[in-house]
CSV table of C-alpha atoms in Angstrom, one decimal:
chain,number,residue,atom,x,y,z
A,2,UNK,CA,25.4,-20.0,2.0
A,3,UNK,CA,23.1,-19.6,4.9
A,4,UNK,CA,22.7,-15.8,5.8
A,5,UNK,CA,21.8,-14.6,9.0
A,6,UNK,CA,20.1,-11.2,10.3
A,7,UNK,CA,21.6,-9.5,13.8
A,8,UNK,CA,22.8,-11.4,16.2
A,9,UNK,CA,26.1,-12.0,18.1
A,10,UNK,CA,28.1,-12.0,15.0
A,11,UNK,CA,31.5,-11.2,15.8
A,12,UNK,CA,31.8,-14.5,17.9
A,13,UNK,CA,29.7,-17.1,15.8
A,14,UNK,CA,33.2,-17.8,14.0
A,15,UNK,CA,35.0,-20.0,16.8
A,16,UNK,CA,37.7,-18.7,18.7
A,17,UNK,CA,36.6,-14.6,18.5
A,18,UNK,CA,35.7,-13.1,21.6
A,19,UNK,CA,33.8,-9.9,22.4
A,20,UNK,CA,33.0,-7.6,25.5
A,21,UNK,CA,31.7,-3.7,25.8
A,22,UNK,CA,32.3,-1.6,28.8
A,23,UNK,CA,31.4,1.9,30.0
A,24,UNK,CA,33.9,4.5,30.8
A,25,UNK,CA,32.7,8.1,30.4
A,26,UNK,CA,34.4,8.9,27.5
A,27,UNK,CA,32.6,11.9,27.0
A,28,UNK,CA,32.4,13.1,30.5
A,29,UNK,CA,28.9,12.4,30.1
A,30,UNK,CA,28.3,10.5,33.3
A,31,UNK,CA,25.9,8.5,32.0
A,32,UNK,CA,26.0,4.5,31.5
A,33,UNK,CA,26.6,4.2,28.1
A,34,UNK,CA,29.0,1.5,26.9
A,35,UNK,CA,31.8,3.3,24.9
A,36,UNK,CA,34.5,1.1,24.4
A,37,UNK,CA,34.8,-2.4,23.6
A,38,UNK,CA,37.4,-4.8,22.4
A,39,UNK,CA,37.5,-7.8,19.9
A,40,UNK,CA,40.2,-11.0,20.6
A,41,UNK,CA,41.3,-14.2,19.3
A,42,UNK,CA,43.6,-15.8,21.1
A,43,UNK,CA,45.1,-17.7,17.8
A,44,UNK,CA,46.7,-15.3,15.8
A,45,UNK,CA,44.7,-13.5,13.1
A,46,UNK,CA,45.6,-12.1,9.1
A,47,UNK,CA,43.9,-9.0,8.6
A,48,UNK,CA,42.6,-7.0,6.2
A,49,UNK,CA,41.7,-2.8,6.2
A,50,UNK,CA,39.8,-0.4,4.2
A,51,UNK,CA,39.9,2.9,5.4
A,52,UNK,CA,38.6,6.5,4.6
A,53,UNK,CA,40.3,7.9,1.1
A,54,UNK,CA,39.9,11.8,3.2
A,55,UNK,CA,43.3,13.8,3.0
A,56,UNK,CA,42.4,14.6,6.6
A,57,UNK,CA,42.8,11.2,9.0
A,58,UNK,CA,42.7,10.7,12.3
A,59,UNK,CA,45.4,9.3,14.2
A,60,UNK,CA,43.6,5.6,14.7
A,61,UNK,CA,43.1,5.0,11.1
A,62,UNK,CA,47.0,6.3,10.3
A,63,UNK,CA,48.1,3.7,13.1
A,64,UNK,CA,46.1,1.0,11.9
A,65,UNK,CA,46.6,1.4,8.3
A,66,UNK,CA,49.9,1.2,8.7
A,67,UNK,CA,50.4,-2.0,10.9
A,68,UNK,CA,47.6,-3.5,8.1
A,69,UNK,CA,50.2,-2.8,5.2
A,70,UNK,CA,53.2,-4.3,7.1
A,71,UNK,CA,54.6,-7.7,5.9
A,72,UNK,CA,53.8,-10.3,7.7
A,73,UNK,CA,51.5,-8.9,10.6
A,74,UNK,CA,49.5,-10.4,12.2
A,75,UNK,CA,46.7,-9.8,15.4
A,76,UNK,CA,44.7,-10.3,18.1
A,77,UNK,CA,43.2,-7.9,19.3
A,78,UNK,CA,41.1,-5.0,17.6
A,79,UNK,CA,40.2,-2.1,20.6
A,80,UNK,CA,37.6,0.6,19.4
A,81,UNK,CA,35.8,3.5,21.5
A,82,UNK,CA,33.2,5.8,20.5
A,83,UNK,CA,32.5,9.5,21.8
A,84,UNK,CA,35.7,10.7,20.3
A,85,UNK,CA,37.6,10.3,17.0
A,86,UNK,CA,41.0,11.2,18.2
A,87,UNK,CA,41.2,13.1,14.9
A,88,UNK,CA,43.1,16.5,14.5
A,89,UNK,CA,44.4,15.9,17.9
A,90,UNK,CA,48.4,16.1,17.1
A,91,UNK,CA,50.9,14.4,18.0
A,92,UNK,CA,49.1,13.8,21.5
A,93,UNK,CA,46.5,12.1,19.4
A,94,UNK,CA,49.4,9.9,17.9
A,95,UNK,CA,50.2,9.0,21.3
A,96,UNK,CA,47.2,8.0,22.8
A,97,UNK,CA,46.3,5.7,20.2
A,98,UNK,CA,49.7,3.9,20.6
A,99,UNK,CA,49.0,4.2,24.5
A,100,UNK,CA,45.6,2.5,23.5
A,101,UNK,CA,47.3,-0.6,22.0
A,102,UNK,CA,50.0,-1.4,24.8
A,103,UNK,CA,47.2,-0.9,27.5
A,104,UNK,CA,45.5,-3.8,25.6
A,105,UNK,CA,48.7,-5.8,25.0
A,106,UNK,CA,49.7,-5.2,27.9
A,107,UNK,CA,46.6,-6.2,30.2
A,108,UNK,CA,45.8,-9.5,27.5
A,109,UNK,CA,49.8,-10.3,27.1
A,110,UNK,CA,50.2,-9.5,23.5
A,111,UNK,CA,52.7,-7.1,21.5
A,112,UNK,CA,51.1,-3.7,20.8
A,113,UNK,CA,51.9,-4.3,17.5
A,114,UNK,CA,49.2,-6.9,17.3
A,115,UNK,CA,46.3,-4.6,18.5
A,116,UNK,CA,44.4,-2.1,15.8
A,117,UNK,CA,43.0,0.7,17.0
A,118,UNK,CA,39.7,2.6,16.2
A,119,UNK,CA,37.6,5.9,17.5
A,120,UNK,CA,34.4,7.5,16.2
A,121,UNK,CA,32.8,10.7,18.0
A,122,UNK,CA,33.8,14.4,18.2
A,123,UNK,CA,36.5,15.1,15.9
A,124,UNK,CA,39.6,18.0,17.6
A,125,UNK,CA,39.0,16.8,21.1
A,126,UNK,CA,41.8,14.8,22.9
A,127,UNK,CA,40.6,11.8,24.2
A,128,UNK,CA,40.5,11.5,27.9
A,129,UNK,CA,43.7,8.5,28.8
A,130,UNK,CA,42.8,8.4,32.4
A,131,UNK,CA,39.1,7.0,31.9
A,132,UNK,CA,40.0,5.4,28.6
A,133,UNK,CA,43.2,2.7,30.1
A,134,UNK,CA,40.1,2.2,32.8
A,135,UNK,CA,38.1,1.0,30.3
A,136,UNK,CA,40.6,-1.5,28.4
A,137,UNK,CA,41.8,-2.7,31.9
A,138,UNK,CA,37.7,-3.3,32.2
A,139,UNK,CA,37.1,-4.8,28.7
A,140,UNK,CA,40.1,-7.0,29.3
A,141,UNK,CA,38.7,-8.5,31.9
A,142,UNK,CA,35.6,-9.5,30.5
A,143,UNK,CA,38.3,-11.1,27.3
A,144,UNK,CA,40.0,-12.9,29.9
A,145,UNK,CA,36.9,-14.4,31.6
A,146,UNK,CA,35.4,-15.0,28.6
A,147,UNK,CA,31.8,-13.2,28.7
A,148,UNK,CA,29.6,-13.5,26.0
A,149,UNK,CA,30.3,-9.5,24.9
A,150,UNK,CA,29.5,-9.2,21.6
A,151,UNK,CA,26.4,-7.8,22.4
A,152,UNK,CA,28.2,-5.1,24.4
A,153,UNK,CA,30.6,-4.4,22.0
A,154,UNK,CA,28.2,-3.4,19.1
A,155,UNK,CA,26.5,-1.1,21.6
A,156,UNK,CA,29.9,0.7,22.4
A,157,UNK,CA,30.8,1.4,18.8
A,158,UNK,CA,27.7,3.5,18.2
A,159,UNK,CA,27.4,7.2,18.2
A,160,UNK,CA,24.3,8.7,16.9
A,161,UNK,CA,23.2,5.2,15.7
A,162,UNK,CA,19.7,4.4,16.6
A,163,UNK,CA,20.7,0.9,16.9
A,164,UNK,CA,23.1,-2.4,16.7
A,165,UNK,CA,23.6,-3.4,13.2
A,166,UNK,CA,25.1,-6.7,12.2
A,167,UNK,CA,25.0,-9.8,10.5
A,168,UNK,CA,26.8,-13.2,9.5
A,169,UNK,CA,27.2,-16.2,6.8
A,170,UNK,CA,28.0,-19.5,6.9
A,171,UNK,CA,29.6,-21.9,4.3
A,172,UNK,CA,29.2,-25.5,4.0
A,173,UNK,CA,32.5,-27.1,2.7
A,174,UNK,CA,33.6,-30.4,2.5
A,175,UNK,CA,36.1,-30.5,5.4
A,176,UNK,CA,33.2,-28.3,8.0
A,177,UNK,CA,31.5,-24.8,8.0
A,178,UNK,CA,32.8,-21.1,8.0
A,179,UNK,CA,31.4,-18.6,9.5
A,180,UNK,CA,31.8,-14.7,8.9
A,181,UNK,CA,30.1,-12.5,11.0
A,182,UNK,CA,30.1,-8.5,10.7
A,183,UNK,CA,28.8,-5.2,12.7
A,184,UNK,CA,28.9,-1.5,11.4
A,185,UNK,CA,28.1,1.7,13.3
A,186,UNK,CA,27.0,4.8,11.4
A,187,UNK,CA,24.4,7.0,11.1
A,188,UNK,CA,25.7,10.4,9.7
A,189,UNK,CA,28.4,12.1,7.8
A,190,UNK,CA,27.8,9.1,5.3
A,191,UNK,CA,29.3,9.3,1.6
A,192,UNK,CA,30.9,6.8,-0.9
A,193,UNK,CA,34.2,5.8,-0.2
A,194,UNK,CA,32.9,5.5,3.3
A,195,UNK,CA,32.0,7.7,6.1
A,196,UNK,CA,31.8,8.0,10.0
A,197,UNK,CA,31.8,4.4,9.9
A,198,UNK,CA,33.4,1.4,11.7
A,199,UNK,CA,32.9,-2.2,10.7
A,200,UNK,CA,34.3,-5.2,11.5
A,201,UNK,CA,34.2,-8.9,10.2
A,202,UNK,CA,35.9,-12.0,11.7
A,203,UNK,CA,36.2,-15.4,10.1
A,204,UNK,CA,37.5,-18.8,11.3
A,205,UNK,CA,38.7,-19.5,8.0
A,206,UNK,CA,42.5,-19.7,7.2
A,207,UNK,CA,43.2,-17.4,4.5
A,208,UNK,CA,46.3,-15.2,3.2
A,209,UNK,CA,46.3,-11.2,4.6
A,210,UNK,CA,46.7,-10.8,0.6
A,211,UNK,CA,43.8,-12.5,-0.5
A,212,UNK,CA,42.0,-11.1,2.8
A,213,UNK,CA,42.7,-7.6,1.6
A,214,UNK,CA,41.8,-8.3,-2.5
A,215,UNK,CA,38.4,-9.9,-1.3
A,216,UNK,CA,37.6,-7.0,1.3
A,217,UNK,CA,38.6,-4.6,-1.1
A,218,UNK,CA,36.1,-5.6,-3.6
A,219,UNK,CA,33.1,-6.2,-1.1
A,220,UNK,CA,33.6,-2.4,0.1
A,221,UNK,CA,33.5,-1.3,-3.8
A,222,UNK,CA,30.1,-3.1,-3.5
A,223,UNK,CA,28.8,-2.2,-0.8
A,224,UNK,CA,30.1,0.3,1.4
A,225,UNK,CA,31.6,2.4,-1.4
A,226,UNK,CA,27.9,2.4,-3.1
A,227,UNK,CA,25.7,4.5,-0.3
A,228,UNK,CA,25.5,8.4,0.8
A,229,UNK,CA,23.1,9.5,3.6
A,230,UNK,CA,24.5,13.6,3.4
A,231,UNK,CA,27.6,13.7,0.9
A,232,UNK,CA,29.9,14.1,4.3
A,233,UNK,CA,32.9,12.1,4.2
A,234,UNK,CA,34.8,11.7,8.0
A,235,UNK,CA,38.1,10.8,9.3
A,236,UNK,CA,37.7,7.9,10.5
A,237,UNK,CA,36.1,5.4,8.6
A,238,UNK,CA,37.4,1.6,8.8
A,239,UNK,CA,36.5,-1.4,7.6
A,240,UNK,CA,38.8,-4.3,9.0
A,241,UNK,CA,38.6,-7.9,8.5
A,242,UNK,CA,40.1,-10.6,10.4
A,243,UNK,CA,40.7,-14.1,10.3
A,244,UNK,CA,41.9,-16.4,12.6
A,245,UNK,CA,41.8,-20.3,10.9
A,246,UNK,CA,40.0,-21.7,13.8
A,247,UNK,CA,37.6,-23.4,11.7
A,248,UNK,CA,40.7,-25.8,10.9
A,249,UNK,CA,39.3,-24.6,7.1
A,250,UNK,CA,42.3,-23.3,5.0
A,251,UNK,CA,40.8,-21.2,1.5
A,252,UNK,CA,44.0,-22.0,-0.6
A,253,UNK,CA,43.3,-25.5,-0.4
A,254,UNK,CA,39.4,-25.1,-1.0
A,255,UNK,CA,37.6,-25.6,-4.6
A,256,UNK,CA,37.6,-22.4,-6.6
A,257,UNK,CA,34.0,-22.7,-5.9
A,258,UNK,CA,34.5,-22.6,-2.3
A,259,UNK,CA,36.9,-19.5,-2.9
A,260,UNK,CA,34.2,-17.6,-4.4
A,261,UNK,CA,31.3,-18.6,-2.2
A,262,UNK,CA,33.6,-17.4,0.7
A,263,UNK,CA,34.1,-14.0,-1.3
A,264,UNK,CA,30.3,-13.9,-2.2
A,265,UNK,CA,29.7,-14.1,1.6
A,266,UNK,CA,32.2,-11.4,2.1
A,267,UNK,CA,30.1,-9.5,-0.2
A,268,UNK,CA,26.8,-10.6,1.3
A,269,UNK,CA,27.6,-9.5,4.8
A,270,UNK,CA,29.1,-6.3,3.9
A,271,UNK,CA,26.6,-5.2,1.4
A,272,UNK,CA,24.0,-6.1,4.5
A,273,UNK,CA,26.0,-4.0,6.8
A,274,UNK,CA,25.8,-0.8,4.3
A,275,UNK,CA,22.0,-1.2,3.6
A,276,UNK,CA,21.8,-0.8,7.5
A,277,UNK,CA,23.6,2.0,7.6
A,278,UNK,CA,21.6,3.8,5.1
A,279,UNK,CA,18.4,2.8,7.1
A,280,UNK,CA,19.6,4.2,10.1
A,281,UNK,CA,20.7,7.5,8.7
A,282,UNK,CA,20.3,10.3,11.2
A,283,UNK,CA,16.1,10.8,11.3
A,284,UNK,CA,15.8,9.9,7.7
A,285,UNK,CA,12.3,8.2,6.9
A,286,UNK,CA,12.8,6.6,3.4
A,287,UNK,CA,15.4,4.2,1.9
A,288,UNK,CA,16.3,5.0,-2.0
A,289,UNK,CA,17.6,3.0,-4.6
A,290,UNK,CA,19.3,5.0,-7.4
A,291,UNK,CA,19.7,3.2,-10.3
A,292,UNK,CA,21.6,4.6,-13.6
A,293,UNK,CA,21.6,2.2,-16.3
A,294,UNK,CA,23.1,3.3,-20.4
A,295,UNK,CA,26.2,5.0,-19.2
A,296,UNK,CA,29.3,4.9,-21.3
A,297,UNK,CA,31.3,3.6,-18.6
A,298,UNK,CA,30.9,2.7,-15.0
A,299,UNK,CA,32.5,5.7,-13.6
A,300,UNK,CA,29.7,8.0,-15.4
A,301,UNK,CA,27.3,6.1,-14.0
A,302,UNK,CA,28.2,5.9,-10.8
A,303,UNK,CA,29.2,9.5,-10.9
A,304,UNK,CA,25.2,10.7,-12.1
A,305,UNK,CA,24.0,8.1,-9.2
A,306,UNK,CA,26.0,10.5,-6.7
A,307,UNK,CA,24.8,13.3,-7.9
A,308,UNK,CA,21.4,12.4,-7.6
A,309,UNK,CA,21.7,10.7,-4.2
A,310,UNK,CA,23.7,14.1,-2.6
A,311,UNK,CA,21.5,16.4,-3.8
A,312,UNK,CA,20.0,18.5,-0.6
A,313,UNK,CA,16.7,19.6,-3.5
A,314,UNK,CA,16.5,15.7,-4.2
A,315,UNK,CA,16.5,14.6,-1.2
A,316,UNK,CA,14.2,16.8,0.6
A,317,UNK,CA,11.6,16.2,-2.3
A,318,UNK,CA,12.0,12.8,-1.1
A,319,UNK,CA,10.9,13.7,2.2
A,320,UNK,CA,8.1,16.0,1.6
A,321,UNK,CA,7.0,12.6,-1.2
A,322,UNK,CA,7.3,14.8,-3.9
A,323,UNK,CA,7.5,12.6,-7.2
A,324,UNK,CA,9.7,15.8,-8.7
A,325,UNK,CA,11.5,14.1,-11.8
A,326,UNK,CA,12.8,17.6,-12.5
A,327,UNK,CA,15.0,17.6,-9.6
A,328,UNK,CA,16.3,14.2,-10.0
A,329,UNK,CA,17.1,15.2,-14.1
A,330,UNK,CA,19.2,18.4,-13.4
A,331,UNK,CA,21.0,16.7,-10.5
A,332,UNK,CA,22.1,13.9,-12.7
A,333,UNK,CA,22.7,17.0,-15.3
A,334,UNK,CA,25.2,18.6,-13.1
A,335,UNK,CA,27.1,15.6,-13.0
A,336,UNK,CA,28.6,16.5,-16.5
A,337,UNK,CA,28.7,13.1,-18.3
A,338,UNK,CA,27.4,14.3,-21.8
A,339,UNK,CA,24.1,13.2,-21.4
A,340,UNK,CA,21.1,14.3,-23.6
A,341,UNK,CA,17.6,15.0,-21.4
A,342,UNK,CA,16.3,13.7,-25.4
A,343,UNK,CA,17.6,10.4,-24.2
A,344,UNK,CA,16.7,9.9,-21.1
A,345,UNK,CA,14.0,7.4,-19.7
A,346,UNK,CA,12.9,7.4,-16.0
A,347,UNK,CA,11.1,5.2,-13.9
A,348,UNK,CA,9.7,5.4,-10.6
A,349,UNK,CA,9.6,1.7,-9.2
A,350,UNK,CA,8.3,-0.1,-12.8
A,351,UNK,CA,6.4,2.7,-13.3
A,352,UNK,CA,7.2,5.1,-16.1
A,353,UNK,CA,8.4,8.7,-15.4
A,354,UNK,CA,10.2,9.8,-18.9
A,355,UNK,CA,10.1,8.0,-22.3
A,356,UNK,CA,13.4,9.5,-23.9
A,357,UNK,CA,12.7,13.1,-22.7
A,358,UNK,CA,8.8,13.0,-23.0
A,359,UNK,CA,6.9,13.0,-19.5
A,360,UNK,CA,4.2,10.7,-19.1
A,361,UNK,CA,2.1,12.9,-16.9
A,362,UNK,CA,-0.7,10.1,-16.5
A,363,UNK,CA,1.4,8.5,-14.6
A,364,UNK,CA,1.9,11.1,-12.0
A,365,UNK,CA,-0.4,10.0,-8.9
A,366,UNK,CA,1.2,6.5,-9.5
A,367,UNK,CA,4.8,8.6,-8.8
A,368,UNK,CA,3.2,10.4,-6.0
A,369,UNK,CA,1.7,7.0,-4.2
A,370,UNK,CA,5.6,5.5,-5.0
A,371,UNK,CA,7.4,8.4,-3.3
A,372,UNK,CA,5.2,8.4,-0.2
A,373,UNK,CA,6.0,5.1,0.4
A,374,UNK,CA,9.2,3.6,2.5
A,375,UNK,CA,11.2,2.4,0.2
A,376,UNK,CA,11.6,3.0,-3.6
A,377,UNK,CA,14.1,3.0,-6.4
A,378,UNK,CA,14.6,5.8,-9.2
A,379,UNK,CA,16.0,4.2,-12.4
A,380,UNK,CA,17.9,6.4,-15.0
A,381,UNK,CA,18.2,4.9,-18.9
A,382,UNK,CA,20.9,7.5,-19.8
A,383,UNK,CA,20.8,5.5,-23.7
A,384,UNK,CA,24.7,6.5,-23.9
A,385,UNK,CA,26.0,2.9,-23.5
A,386,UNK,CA,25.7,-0.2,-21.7
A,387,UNK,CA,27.0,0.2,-18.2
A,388,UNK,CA,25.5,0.6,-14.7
A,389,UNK,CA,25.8,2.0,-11.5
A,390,UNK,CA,23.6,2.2,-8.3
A,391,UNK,CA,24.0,4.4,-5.1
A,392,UNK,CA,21.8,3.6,-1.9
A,393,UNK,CA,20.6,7.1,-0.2
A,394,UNK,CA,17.8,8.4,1.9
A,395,UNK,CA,15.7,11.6,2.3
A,396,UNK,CA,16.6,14.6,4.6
A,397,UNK,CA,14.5,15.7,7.1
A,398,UNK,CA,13.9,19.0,9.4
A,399,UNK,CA,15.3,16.8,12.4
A,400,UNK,CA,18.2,15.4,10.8
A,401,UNK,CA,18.9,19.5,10.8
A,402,UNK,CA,18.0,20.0,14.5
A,403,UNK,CA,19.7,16.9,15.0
A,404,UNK,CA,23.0,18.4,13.3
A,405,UNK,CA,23.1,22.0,14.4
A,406,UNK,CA,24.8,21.3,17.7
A,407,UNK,CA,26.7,18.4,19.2
């Protein structure tokens, strides 16, 4: 597998096009692009992961449904940012059905074959008039072909600080596949996703079933494994689609060739969700939590969370405060039966706790590892033999400023 950082992405698999336009959909007459549209002419299976919140906005309802249907397939996927459409009603049910017939309509398509996605302000209708501008726009840029994907990873993004993608490529015997994948999000981050769109597109011929068990399993892993503030949105989507241009069919590839596909599936998406983290609204470190003797998986994973959410945690990390008690109560709290007699902690390699007992002449080795970028805090619960990791960041006085008014 050959791995590749940024980039055009969404078109390096043949026959996917891209294109970004501007179209004020936050009134705020500036030029940012805010809408874009992904298309492949040859019919694409598809595959969707979306946000587990009892509250959903009326994009990811519409999508997840067509996504489950028998026998779908697409084209087209539209997406704005500036406004999530969510808590919007039954209006907000009908402007994202009036979203995908202005696309089938201006790239002659059924509307059935266009999913929809919005990110921004959540309980404010989305404004029609400018948005059927903006597909009639992005349309046109499908239809002449313009090299967009550029564009369209700029109009996804809200309070990102930047584009964020990434692609693979397989070597088969019959030729190469390609997957390529963006993500936007920056806050209101939180296992089982967040305020987060991403999209992958593959040239490889593959089943919508086997589409959706491989995505499913690379979002576990990837997506599913990071927290920037413990906020979980409306709208998050992951949605995968594949279009066989490539010629290149996976049921009729070597097991080995199956999995390498998966394993790029994997690759890209764990990629995508390490950006995210790094791009977390005016957060200045990247950390690795790392829980190893659990009893099972879901303990594990569970302490991880608690760790990675907490505000006390977090800021510590901020202020490069090596403060192990923090990190021991937080992983406390998370109920598991574990036993602070147990319990060994590290710091990078460096040891923090040897089964409860602090090794304080280790402490301005913790202090120089905190202040650092990046670093990894690793749990030995001595319960069991499982594992679990969450990726999360510090918080900072101007991701609060940044927060307190949109």
């Amino acid at each position: 597998m050959k791995f590749y950082e940024n980039g055009d992405a969404l078109t390096e698999p043949m026959g996917f096009f891209c294109s970004g336009v501007h179209c004020d959909v936050k009134g705020a007459r500036n030029a940012k692009l805010d809408l874009g549209i992904i298309y492949s002419q040859k019919p694409c299976n598809g595959a969707g992961v979306f946000t587990t919140n009892d509250i959903q906005a009326a994009p990811v309802r519409y999508s997840k449904k067509l996504i489950t249907e028998s026998g779908s397939t697409f084209h087209a996927i539209v997406a704005n940012s500036g406004n999530a459409n969510a808590c919007t009603g039954k209006q907000g049910e009908l402007d994202t059905k009036k979203m995908a017939s202005e696309v089938a309509r201006h790239l002659n398509i059924h509307s059935k074959e266009v999913l929809v996605c919005s990110t921004g302000r959540i309980g404010v209708p989305l404004p029609m008039s400018r948005l059927t501008t903006g597909i009639r726009d992005a349309s046109e840029d499908i239809k002449d072909e313009c090299d967009g994907a550029r564009a369209f990873q700029e109009a996804i993004l809200t309070s990102d600080t930047c584009t964020k993608s990434c692609s693979a490529k397989i070597e088969c015997s019959r030729g190469e596949i390609t997957i390529g994948g963006v993500v936007k999000g920056a806050g209101m981050i939180e296992p089982n996703m967040a305020t987060m769109l991403a999209f992958l597109t593959t040239d490889i011929l593959a089943p919508s079933s086997t589409l959706q068990e491989i995505l499913k399993d690379a979002v576990e892993n990837s997506f599913n494994r990071i927290t920037i503030d413990g906020d979980m949105s409306t709208n998050d989507t992951v949605l995968l689609l594949a279009n066989g241009n490539s010629g290149i069919k996976l049921e009729e590839e070597t097991d080995s060739v199956q999995r390498e596909f998966a394993d790029a599936v994997n690759a890209v998406c764990s990629c995508l969700a390490r950006k995210c983290v790094t791009d977390g609204e005016k957060v200045s470190k990247f950390v690795k939590v790392k829980i190893k003797g659990a009893k099972d998986s879901k303990s594990a994973l569970k302490v991880a969370r608690c760790i990675a959410n907490s505000l006390l945690v977090k800021t510590s990390w901020y202020g490069s405060d090596p403060n192990w008690g923090r990190v021991v109560d937080a992983a406390g709290y998370a109920k598991v039966g574990l036993s602070f007699e147990k319990i060994t902690m590290f710091y990078n390699e460096t040891p923090v706790l040897s089964k409860g007992t602090p090794l304080i002449e280790n402490k301005a080795n913790w202090k120089k590892i905190v202040s650092s970028d990046e670093f990894t805090i690793t749990l030995d619960l001595n319960m069991g033999q499982s594992e679990g990791e969450i990726w999360s960041n510090d918080l900072s006085e101007e991701y609060v400023n940044f927060n307190k008014s949109e």
